Coordinates of C-alpha atoms in Angstrom, one line a residue:
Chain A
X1 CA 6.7 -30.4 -13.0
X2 CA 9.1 -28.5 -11.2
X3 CA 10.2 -28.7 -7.6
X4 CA 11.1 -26.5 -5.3
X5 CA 14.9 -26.0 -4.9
X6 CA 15.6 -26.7 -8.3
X7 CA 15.8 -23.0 -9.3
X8 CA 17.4 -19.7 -7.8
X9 CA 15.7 -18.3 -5.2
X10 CA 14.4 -14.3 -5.4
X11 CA 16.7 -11.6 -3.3
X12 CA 16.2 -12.9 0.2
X13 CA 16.9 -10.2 3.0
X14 CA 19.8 -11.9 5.5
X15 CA 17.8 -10.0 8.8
X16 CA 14.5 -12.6 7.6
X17 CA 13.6 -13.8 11.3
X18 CA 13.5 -17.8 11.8
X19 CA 9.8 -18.9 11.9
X20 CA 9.1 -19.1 15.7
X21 CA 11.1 -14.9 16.1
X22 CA 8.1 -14.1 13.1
X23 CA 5.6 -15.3 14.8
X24 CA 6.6 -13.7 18.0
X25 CA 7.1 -10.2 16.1
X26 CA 3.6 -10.6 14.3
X27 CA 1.9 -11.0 17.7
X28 CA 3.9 -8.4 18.9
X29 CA 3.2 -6.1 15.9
X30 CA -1.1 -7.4 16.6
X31 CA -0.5 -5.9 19.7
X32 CA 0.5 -2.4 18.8
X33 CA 4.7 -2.7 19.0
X34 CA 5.8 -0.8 16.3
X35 CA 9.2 -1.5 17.1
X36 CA 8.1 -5.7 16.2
X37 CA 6.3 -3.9 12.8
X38 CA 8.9 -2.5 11.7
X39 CA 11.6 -5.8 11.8
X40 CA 8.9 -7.8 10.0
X41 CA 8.2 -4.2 7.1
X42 CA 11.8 -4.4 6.7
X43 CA 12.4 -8.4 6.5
X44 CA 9.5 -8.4 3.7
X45 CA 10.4 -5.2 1.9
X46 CA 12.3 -6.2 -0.6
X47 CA 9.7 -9.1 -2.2
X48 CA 7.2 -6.4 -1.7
X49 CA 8.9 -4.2 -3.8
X50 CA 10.2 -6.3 -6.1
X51 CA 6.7 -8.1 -6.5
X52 CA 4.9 -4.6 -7.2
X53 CA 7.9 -3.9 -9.6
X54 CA 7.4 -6.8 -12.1
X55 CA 3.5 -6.7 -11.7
X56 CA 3.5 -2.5 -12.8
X57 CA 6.5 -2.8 -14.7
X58 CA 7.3 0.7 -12.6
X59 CA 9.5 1.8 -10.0
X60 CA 7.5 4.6 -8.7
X61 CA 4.2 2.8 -9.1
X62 CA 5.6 -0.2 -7.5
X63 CA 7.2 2.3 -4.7
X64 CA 4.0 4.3 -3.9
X65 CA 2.5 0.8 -4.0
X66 CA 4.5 -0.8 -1.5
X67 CA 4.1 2.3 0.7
X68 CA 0.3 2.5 0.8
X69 CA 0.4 -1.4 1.4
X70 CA 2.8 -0.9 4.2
X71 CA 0.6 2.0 6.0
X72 CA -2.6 -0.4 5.5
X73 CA -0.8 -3.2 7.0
X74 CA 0.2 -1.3 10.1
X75 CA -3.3 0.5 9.8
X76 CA -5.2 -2.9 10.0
X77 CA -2.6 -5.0 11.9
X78 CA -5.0 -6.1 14.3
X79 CA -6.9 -8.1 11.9
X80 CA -4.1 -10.7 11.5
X81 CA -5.2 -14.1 13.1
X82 CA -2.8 -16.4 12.4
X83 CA 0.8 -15.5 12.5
X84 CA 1.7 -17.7 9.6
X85 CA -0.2 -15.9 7.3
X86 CA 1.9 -12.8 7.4
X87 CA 3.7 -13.2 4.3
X88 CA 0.6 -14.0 2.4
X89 CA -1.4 -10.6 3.8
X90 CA 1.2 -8.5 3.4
X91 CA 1.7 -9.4 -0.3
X92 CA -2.2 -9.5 -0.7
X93 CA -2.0 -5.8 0.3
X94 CA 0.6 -5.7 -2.2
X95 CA -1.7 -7.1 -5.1
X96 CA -4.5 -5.1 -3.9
X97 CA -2.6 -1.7 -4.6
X98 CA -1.1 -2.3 -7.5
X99 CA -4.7 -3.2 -9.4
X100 CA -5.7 0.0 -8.0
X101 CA -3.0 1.9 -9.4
X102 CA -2.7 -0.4 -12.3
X103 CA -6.6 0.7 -13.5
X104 CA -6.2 4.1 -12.2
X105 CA -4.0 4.2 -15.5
X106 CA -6.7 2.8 -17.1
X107 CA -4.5 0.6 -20.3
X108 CA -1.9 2.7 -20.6
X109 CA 1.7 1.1 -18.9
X110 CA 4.5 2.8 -17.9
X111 CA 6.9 0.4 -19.7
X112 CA 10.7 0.0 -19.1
X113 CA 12.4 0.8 -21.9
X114 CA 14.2 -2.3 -23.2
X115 CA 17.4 -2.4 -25.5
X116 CA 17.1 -5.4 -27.6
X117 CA 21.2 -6.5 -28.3
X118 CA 21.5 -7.3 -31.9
X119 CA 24.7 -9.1 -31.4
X120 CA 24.3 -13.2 -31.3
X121 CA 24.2 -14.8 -28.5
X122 CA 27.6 -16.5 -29.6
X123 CA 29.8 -13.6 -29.0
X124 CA 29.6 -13.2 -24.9
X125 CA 27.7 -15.3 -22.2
X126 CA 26.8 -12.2 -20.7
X127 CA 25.3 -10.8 -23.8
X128 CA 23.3 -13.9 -24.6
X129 CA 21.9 -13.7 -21.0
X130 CA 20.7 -10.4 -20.8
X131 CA 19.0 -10.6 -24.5
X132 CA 17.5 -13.6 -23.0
X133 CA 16.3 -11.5 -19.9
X134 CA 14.9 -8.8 -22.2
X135 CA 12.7 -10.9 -23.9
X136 CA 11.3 -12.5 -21.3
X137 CA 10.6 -9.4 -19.4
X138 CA 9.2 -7.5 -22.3
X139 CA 6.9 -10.5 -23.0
X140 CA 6.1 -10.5 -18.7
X141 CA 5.2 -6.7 -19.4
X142 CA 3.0 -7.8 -22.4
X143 CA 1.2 -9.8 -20.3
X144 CA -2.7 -8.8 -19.0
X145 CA -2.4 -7.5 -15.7
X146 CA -4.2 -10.9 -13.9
X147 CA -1.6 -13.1 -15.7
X148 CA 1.3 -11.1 -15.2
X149 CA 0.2 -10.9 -11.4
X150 CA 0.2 -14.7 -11.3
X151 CA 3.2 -15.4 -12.5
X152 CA 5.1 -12.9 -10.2
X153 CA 3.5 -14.8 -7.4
X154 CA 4.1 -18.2 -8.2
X155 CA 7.6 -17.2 -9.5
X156 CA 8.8 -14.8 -7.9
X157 CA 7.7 -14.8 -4.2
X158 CA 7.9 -18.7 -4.7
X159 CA 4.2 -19.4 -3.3
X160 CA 2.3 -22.2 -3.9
X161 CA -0.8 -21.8 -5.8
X162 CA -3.5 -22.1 -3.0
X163 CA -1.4 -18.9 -1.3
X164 CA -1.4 -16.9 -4.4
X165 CA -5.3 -17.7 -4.8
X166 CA -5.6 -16.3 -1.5
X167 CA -3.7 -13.1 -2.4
X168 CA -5.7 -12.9 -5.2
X169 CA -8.8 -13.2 -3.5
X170 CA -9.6 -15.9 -6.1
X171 CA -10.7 -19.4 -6.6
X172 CA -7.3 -22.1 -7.2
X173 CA -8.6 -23.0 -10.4
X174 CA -8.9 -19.4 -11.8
X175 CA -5.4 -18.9 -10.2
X176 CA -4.3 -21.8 -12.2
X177 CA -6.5 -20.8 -15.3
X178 CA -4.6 -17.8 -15.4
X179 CA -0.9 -18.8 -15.0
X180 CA -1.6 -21.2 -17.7
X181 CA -3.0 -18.8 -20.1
X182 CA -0.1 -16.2 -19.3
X183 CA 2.6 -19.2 -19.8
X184 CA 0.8 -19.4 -23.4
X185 CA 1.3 -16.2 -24.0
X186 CA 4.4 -16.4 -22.8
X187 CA 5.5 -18.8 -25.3
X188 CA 3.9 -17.1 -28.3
X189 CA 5.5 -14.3 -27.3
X190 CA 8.9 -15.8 -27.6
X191 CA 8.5 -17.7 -30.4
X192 CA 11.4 -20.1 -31.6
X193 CA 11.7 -21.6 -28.3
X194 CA 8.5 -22.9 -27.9
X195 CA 9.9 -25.9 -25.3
X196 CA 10.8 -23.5 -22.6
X197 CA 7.6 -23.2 -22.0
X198 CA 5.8 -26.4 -20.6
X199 CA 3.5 -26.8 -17.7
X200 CA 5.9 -24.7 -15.2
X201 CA 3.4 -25.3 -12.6
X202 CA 5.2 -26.3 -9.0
X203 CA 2.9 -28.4 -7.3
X204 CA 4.1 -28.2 -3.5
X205 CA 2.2 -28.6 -0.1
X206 CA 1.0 -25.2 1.8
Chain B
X1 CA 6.7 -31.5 -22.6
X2 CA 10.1 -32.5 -20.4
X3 CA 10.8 -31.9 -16.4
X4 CA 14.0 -30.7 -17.6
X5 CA 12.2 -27.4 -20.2
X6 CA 10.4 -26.8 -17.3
X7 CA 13.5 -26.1 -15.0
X8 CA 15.1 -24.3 -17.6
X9 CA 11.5 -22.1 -18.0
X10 CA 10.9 -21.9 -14.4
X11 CA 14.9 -20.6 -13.7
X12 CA 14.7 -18.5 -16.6
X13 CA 12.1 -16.4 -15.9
X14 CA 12.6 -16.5 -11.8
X15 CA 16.6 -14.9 -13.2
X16 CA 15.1 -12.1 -15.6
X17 CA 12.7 -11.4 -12.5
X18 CA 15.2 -11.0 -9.9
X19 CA 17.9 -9.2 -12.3
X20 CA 14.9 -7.0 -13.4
X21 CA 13.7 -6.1 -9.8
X22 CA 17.5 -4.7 -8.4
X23 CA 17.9 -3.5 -5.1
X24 CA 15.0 -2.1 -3.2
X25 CA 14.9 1.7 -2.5
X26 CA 15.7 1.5 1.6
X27 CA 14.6 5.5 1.0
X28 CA 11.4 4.3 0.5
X29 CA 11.0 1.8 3.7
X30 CA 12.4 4.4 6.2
X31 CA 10.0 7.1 5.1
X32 CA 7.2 5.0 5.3
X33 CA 8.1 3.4 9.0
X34 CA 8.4 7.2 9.6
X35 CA 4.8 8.0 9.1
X36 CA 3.6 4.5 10.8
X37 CA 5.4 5.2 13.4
X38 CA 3.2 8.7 13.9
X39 CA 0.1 6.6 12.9
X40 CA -2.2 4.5 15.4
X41 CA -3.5 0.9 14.4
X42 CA -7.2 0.6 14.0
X43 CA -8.9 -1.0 17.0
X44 CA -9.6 -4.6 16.2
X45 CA -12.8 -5.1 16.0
X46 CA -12.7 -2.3 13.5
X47 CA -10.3 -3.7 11.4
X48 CA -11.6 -6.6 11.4
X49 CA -14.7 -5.4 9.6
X50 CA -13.0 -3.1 7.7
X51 CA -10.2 -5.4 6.2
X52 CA -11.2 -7.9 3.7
X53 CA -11.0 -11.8 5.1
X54 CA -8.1 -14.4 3.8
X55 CA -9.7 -17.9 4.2
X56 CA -6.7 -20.5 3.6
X57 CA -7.7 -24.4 3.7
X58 CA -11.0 -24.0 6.1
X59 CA -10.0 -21.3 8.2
X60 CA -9.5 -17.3 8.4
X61 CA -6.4 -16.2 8.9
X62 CA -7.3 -12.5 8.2
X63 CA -10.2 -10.6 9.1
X64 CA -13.4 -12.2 9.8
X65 CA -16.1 -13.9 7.3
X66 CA -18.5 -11.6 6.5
X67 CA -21.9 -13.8 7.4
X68 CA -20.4 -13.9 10.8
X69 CA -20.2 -9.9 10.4
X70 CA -23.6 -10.0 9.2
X71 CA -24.6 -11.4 12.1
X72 CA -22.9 -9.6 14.5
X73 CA -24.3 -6.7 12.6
X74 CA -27.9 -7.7 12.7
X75 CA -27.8 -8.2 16.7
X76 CA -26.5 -4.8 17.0
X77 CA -29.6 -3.9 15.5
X78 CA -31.7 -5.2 17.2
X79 CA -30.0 -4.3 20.3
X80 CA -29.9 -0.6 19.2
X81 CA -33.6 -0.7 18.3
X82 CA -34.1 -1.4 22.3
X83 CA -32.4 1.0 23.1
X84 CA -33.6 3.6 20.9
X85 CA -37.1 2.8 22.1
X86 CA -36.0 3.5 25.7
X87 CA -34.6 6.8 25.6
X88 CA -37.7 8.8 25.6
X89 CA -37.1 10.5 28.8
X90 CA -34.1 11.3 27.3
X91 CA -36.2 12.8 24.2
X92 CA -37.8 15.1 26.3
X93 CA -34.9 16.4 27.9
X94 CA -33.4 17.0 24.6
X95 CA -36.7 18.7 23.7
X96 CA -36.1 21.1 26.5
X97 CA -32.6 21.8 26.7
X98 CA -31.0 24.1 24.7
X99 CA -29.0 22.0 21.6
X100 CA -25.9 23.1 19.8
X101 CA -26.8 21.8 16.3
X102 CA -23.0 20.6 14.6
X103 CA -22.9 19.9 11.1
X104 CA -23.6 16.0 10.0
X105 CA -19.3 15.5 8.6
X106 CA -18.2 17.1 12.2
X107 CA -20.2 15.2 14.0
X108 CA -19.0 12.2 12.4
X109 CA -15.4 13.3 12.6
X110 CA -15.5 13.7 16.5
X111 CA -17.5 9.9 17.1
X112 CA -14.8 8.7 14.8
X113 CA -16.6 6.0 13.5
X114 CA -18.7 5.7 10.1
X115 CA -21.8 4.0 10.3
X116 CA -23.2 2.4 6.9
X117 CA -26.6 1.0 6.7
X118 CA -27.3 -1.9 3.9
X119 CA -30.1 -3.7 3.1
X120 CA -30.8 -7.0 4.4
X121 CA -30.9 -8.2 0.9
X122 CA -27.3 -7.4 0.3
X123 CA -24.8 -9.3 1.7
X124 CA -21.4 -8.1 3.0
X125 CA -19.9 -9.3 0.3
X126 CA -22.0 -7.1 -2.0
X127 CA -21.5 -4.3 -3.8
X128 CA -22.8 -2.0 -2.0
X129 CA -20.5 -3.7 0.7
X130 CA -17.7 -3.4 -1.6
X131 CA -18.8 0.9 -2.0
X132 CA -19.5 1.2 2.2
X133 CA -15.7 -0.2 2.5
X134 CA -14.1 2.3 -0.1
X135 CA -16.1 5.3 0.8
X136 CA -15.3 4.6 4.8
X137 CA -11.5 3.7 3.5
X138 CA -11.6 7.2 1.4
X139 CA -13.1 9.4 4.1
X140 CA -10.5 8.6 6.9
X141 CA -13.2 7.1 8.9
X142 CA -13.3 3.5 10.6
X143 CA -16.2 1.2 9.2
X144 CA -19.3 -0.3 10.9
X145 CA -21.6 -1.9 8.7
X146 CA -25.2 -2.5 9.8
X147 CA -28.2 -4.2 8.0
X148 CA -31.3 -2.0 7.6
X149 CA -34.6 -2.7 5.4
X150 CA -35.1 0.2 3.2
X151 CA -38.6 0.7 4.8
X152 CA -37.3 1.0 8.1
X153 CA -34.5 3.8 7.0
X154 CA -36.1 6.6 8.4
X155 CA -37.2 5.1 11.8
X156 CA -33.5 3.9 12.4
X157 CA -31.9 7.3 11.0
X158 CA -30.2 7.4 14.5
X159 CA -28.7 3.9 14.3
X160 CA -26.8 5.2 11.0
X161 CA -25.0 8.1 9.1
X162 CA -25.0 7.0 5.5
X163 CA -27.0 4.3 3.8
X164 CA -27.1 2.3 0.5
X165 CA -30.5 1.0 0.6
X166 CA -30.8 -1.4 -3.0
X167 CA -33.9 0.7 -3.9
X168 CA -34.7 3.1 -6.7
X169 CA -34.1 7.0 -6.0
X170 CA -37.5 7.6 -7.2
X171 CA -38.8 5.9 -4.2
X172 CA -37.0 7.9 -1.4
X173 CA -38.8 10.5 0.7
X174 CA -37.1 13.3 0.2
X175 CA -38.5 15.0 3.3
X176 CA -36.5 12.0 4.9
X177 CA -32.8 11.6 3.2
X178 CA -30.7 13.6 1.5
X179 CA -29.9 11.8 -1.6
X180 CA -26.8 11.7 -3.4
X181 CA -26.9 11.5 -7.5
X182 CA -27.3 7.6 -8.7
X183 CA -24.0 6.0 -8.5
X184 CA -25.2 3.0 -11.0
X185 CA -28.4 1.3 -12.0
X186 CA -30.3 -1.4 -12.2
X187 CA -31.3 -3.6 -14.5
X188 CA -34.5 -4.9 -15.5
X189 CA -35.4 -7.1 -18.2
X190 CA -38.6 -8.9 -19.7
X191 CA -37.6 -12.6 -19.4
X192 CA -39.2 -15.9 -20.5
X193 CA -38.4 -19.5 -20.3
X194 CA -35.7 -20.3 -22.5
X195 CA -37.1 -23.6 -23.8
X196 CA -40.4 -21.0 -25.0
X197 CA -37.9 -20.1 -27.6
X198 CA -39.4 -16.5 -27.5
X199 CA -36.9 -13.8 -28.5
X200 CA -38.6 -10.5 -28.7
X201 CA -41.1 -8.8 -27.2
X202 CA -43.9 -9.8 -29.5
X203 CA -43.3 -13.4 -28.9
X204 CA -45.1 -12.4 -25.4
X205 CA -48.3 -10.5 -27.0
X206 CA -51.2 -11.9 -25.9
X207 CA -49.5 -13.8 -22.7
X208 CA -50.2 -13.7 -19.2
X209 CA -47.4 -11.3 -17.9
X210 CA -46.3 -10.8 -14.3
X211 CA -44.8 -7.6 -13.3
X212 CA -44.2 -6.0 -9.3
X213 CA -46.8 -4.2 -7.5
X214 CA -46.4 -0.7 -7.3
X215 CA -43.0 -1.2 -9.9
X216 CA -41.9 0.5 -12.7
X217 CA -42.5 -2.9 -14.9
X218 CA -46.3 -2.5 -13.6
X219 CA -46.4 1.2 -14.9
X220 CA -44.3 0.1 -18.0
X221 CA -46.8 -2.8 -18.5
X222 CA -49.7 -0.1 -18.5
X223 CA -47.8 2.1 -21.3
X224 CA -47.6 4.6 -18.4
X225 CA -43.8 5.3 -19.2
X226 CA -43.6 6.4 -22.9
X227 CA -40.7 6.1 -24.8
X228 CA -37.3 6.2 -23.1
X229 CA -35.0 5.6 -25.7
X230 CA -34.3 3.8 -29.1
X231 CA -32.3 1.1 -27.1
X232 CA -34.6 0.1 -24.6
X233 CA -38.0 -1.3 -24.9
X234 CA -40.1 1.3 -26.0
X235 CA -43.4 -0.2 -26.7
X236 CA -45.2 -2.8 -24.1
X237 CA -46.8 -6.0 -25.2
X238 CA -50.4 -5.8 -24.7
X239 CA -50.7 -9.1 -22.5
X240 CA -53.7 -11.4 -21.9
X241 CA -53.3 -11.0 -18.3
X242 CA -51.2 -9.2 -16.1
X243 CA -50.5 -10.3 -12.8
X244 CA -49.1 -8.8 -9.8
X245 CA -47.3 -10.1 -7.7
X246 CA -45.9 -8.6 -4.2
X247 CA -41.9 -9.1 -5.3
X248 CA -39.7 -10.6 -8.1
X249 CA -39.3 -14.0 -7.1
X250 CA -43.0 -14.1 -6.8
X251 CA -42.7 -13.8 -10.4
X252 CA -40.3 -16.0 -11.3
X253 CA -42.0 -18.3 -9.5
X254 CA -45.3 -17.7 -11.4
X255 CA -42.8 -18.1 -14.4
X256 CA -41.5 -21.3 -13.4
X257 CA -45.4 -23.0 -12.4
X258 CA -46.5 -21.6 -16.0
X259 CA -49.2 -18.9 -14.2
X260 CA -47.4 -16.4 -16.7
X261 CA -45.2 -16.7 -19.7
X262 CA -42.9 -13.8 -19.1
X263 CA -41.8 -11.5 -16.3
X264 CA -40.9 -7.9 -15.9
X265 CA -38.1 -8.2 -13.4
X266 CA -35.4 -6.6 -12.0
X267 CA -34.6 -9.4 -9.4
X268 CA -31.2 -10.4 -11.4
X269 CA -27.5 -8.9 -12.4
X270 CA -26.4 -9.5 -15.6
X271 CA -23.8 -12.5 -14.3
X272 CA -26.6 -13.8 -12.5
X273 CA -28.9 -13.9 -15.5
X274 CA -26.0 -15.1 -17.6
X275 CA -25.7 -18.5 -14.8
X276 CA -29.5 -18.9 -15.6
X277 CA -29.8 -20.8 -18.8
X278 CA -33.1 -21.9 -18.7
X279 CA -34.3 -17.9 -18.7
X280 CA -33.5 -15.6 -21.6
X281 CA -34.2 -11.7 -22.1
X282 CA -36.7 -10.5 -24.8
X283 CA -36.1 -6.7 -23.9
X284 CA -34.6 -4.1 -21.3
X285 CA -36.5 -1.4 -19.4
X286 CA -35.2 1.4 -18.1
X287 CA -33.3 1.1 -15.2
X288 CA -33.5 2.2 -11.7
X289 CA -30.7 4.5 -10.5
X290 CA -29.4 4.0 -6.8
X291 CA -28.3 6.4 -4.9
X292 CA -26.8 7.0 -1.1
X293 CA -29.1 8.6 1.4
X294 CA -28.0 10.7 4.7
X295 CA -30.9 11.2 6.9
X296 CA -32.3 15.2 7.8
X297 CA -32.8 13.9 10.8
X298 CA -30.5 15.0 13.0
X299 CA -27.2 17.5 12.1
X300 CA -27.2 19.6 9.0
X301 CA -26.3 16.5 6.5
X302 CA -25.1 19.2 3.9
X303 CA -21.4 19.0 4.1
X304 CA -21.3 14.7 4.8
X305 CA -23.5 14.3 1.2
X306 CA -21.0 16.6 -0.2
X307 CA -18.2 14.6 0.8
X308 CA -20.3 11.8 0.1
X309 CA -20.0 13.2 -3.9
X310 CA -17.0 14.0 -3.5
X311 CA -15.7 10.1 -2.8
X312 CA -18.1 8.8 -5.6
X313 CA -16.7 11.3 -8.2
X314 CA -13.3 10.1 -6.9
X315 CA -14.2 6.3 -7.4
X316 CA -15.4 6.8 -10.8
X317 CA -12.5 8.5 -12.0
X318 CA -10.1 5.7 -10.6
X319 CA -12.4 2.9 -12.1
X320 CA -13.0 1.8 -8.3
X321 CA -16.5 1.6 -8.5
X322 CA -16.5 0.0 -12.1
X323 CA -14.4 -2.4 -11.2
X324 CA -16.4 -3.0 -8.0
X325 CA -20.0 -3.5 -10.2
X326 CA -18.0 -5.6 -12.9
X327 CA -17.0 -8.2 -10.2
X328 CA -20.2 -8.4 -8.4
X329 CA -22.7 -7.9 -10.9
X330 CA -20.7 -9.2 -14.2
X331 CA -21.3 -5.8 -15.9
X332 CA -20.4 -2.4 -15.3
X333 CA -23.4 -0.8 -14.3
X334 CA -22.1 2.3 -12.7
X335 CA -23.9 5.6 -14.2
X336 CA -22.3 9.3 -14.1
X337 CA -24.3 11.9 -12.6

């Protein structure tokens, strides 16, 4: 098992409001502020982002993505009841645009292209570490689109797995189900270091 | 597998991610506060119908459940049905004053609110729940969701402006609705007990059979349908007996007590079928397409069933209402027109 704090953190935006200013600002933005709206879009835009990036493997996917999910949220931002819950409705908007653009495509992927260094790893740190990151992010991309989605949840935006079962709309175990299965894959994918990959699920409370 | 793999996994692949993701375009946020900022929130109680719920540990934190929207939905009814059966002064003097007709989409445009009749039988989160949502969503239009038996569509027509009613399109008045082209269809199946070990449909000859009253398993029954394809059941069993009954679980139920020995049903999706292991299919019918209805009663309903087939031609080139059928139903049973 994991726990939390024992692994970097994704890019965190220095303007995140402390808990009790969020809260304040989402019942401000309830009641119609745009002003409060537009603190809270700009404190969660980068996760946003960055989660629609790794689950469409796209910039301009994950950017139209993160726009339509931004205009629903302000669209429907009367429908938030509990002011904790922010983070976790904002990203399931997130999730909910990307599938829709994501089988829009139907199977074909808009795939960043990837240059595999052929050097080993010996001669430079730096060239061993981004070999590394191109592996695992052309396995990520092979991944089905419910694993992949998972993953960048649990992983990336650091939520536990009853929050990403909400923002997937889903039952915890098929959360689970899936971010085991894509782990597999994950280590079939990448082969000769089948160890990495062990049960990288971070139990923590909600 | 050790604690220590796992770190190394977990930091690994949280490092690729955040290398991978870069900075965020701030082009991309400032255009987009831009048009919020020219854009009005819904009012709540419309969002909160139209926005799906997020329950966390025992509680909703987004939206509102949908049996409570049901609810609320079902006492609007009834309230409206008062009301609509109080207004006949009001009848008369719209008998005798001169009326602008507006088209159907106008009208709706101008009340600003689209109001989507289901059946009873659905729930709201059904399919056709999951369609009312996307086709408001698509069309611009706020949501309100009320519950309306299929038999009472055309004495309501004022309490709605679009409605998925869960019955065949054979079976709607034209003179009443407007109908749109079927959107999916469905299913209906010849099904026996599983422990009867049948598997065909001439493990039924000779059986007591149950079929719907007035359904197309009564006429298919009575060889009234002829052949309608080489993958569907073309030929009926000749049963020993075949019983009516006035609805499907009628049937199953005659199944289950041993009245009959097979059904001809359409009471189950294909996931639903799949849960229920002690029934098995011997052979599909056809099935029945389902459509959207607007009523003629009122504006000319023309241009909103246009737009109507518009949003449905939309959804099934996006995969929305495949997707939609796949998770409700287990099976895509959308249909092009």
């Amino acid at each position: 098992m994991v726990t939390q704090g024992d692994m970097s953190q994704p890019n965190v935006d220095p303007s995140v409001p402390s808990a009790s200013a969020k809260a304040d600002l989402v019942e401000r933005a309830r009641a119609g502020d745009h002003t409060a709206f537009a603190i809270l879009a700009r404190s969660g835009f980068g996760r946003m982002y960055g989660a629609a990036k790794l689950i469409l493997r796209d910039q301009y996917g994950a950017e139209d993505a993160v726009q339509e999910a931004l205009l629903l949220a302000w669209r429907h931002v009367a429908t938030i009841r509990d002011p904790d819950a922010w983070d976790v409705w904002m990203y399931r908007l997130t999730v909910r645009v990307c599938y829709r653009i994501a089988r829009a495509r139907g199977t074909r992927e808009v795939r960043e292209l990837h240059v595999r260094l052929e050097r080993p790893a010996s001669v430079t740190d730096f060239t061993g570490v981004l070999a590394e990151r191109d592996r695992i992010m052309a396995a990520l991309t092979d991944l089905p689109l419910e694993q992949r989605a998972v993953i960048v949840l649990h992983f990336y935006l650091d939520l536990s797995m009853v929050q990403a079962a909400a923002v997937l709309d889903v039952p915890v175990g098929t959360a689970k189900s899936r971010l085991h299965r894509g782990l597999e894959a994950l280590r079939a994918s990448l082969g000769e270091e089948p160890e990495l990959f062990g049960s990288a699920i971070r139990e923590r409370p909600t | 597998m050790s604690a220590g793999n796992d770190r190394i996994l977990a930091r690994a692949l949280v490092s690729a991610m955040n290398d991978d993701v870069g900075q965020p375009p701030e082009e991309v946020l400032v255009r987009v506060l831009g048009e919020t900022e020219r854009a009005r929130p819904l009012p709540r109680f419309v969002a909160l119908v139209v926005e799906p719920p997020i329950v966390m540990p025992a509680r909703v934190v987004v939206g509102i459940r949908r049996s409570r929207l049901l609810m609320i939905a079902t006492a609007l009814l009834i309230a409206t049905t008062f009301v609509a059966s109080g207004i006949a002064g009001a009848w008369v003097e719209r008998l005798t004053a001169p009326s602008k007709p507006t088209d159907a989409l106008e009208r709706l445009q101008s009340v600003g609110t689209m109001r989507i009749a289901i059946s009873p039988d659905g729930a709201a989160d059904s399919f056709d729940a999951d369609v009312a949502r996307a086709l408001a969503e698509r069309l611009g239009l706020p949501l309100s969701v009320v519950a309306v038996a299929p038999s009472d569509l055309a004495a309501t027509a004022a309490s709605w402006d679009v409605a998925l009613p869960m019955v065949p399109e054979a079976g709607l008045d034209r003179d009443d609705f407007v109908v749109s082209e079927p959107f999916y269809a469905w299913p209906r199946a010849v099904l026996v007990p599983t422990e009867s070990g049948g598997t065909s449909l001439a493990d039924v000859q000779g059986q007591p059979i149950c079929a719907v009253a007035g359904d197309l398993g009564e006429r298919w029954l009575m060889g009234a349908l002829g052949s309608p394809g080489p993958s569907l059941a073309s030929v009926p069993p000749l049963p020993s007996a075949m019983i009516l009954r006035d609805t499907d679980e009628a049937c199953l139920a005659a199944l289950e007590d041993g009245t009959v020995r097979a059904v001809v049903t359409a009471a189950m999706s294909p996931a639903e079928l799949g849960a229920r292991t002690n029934l098995r299919s011997v052979a599909s019918l056809p099935p029945e397409p389902r459509a959207i209805v607007v009523s003629r009663d009122g504006p000319d309903p023309a241009a909103l069933m246009a737009a109507i087939e518009a949003t449905l031609d939309d959804m099934r080139r996006d995969g929305t209402l495949s997707r939609h059928s796949t998770t409700r139903f287990g099976a895509d049973l959308t249909v092009q027109p």
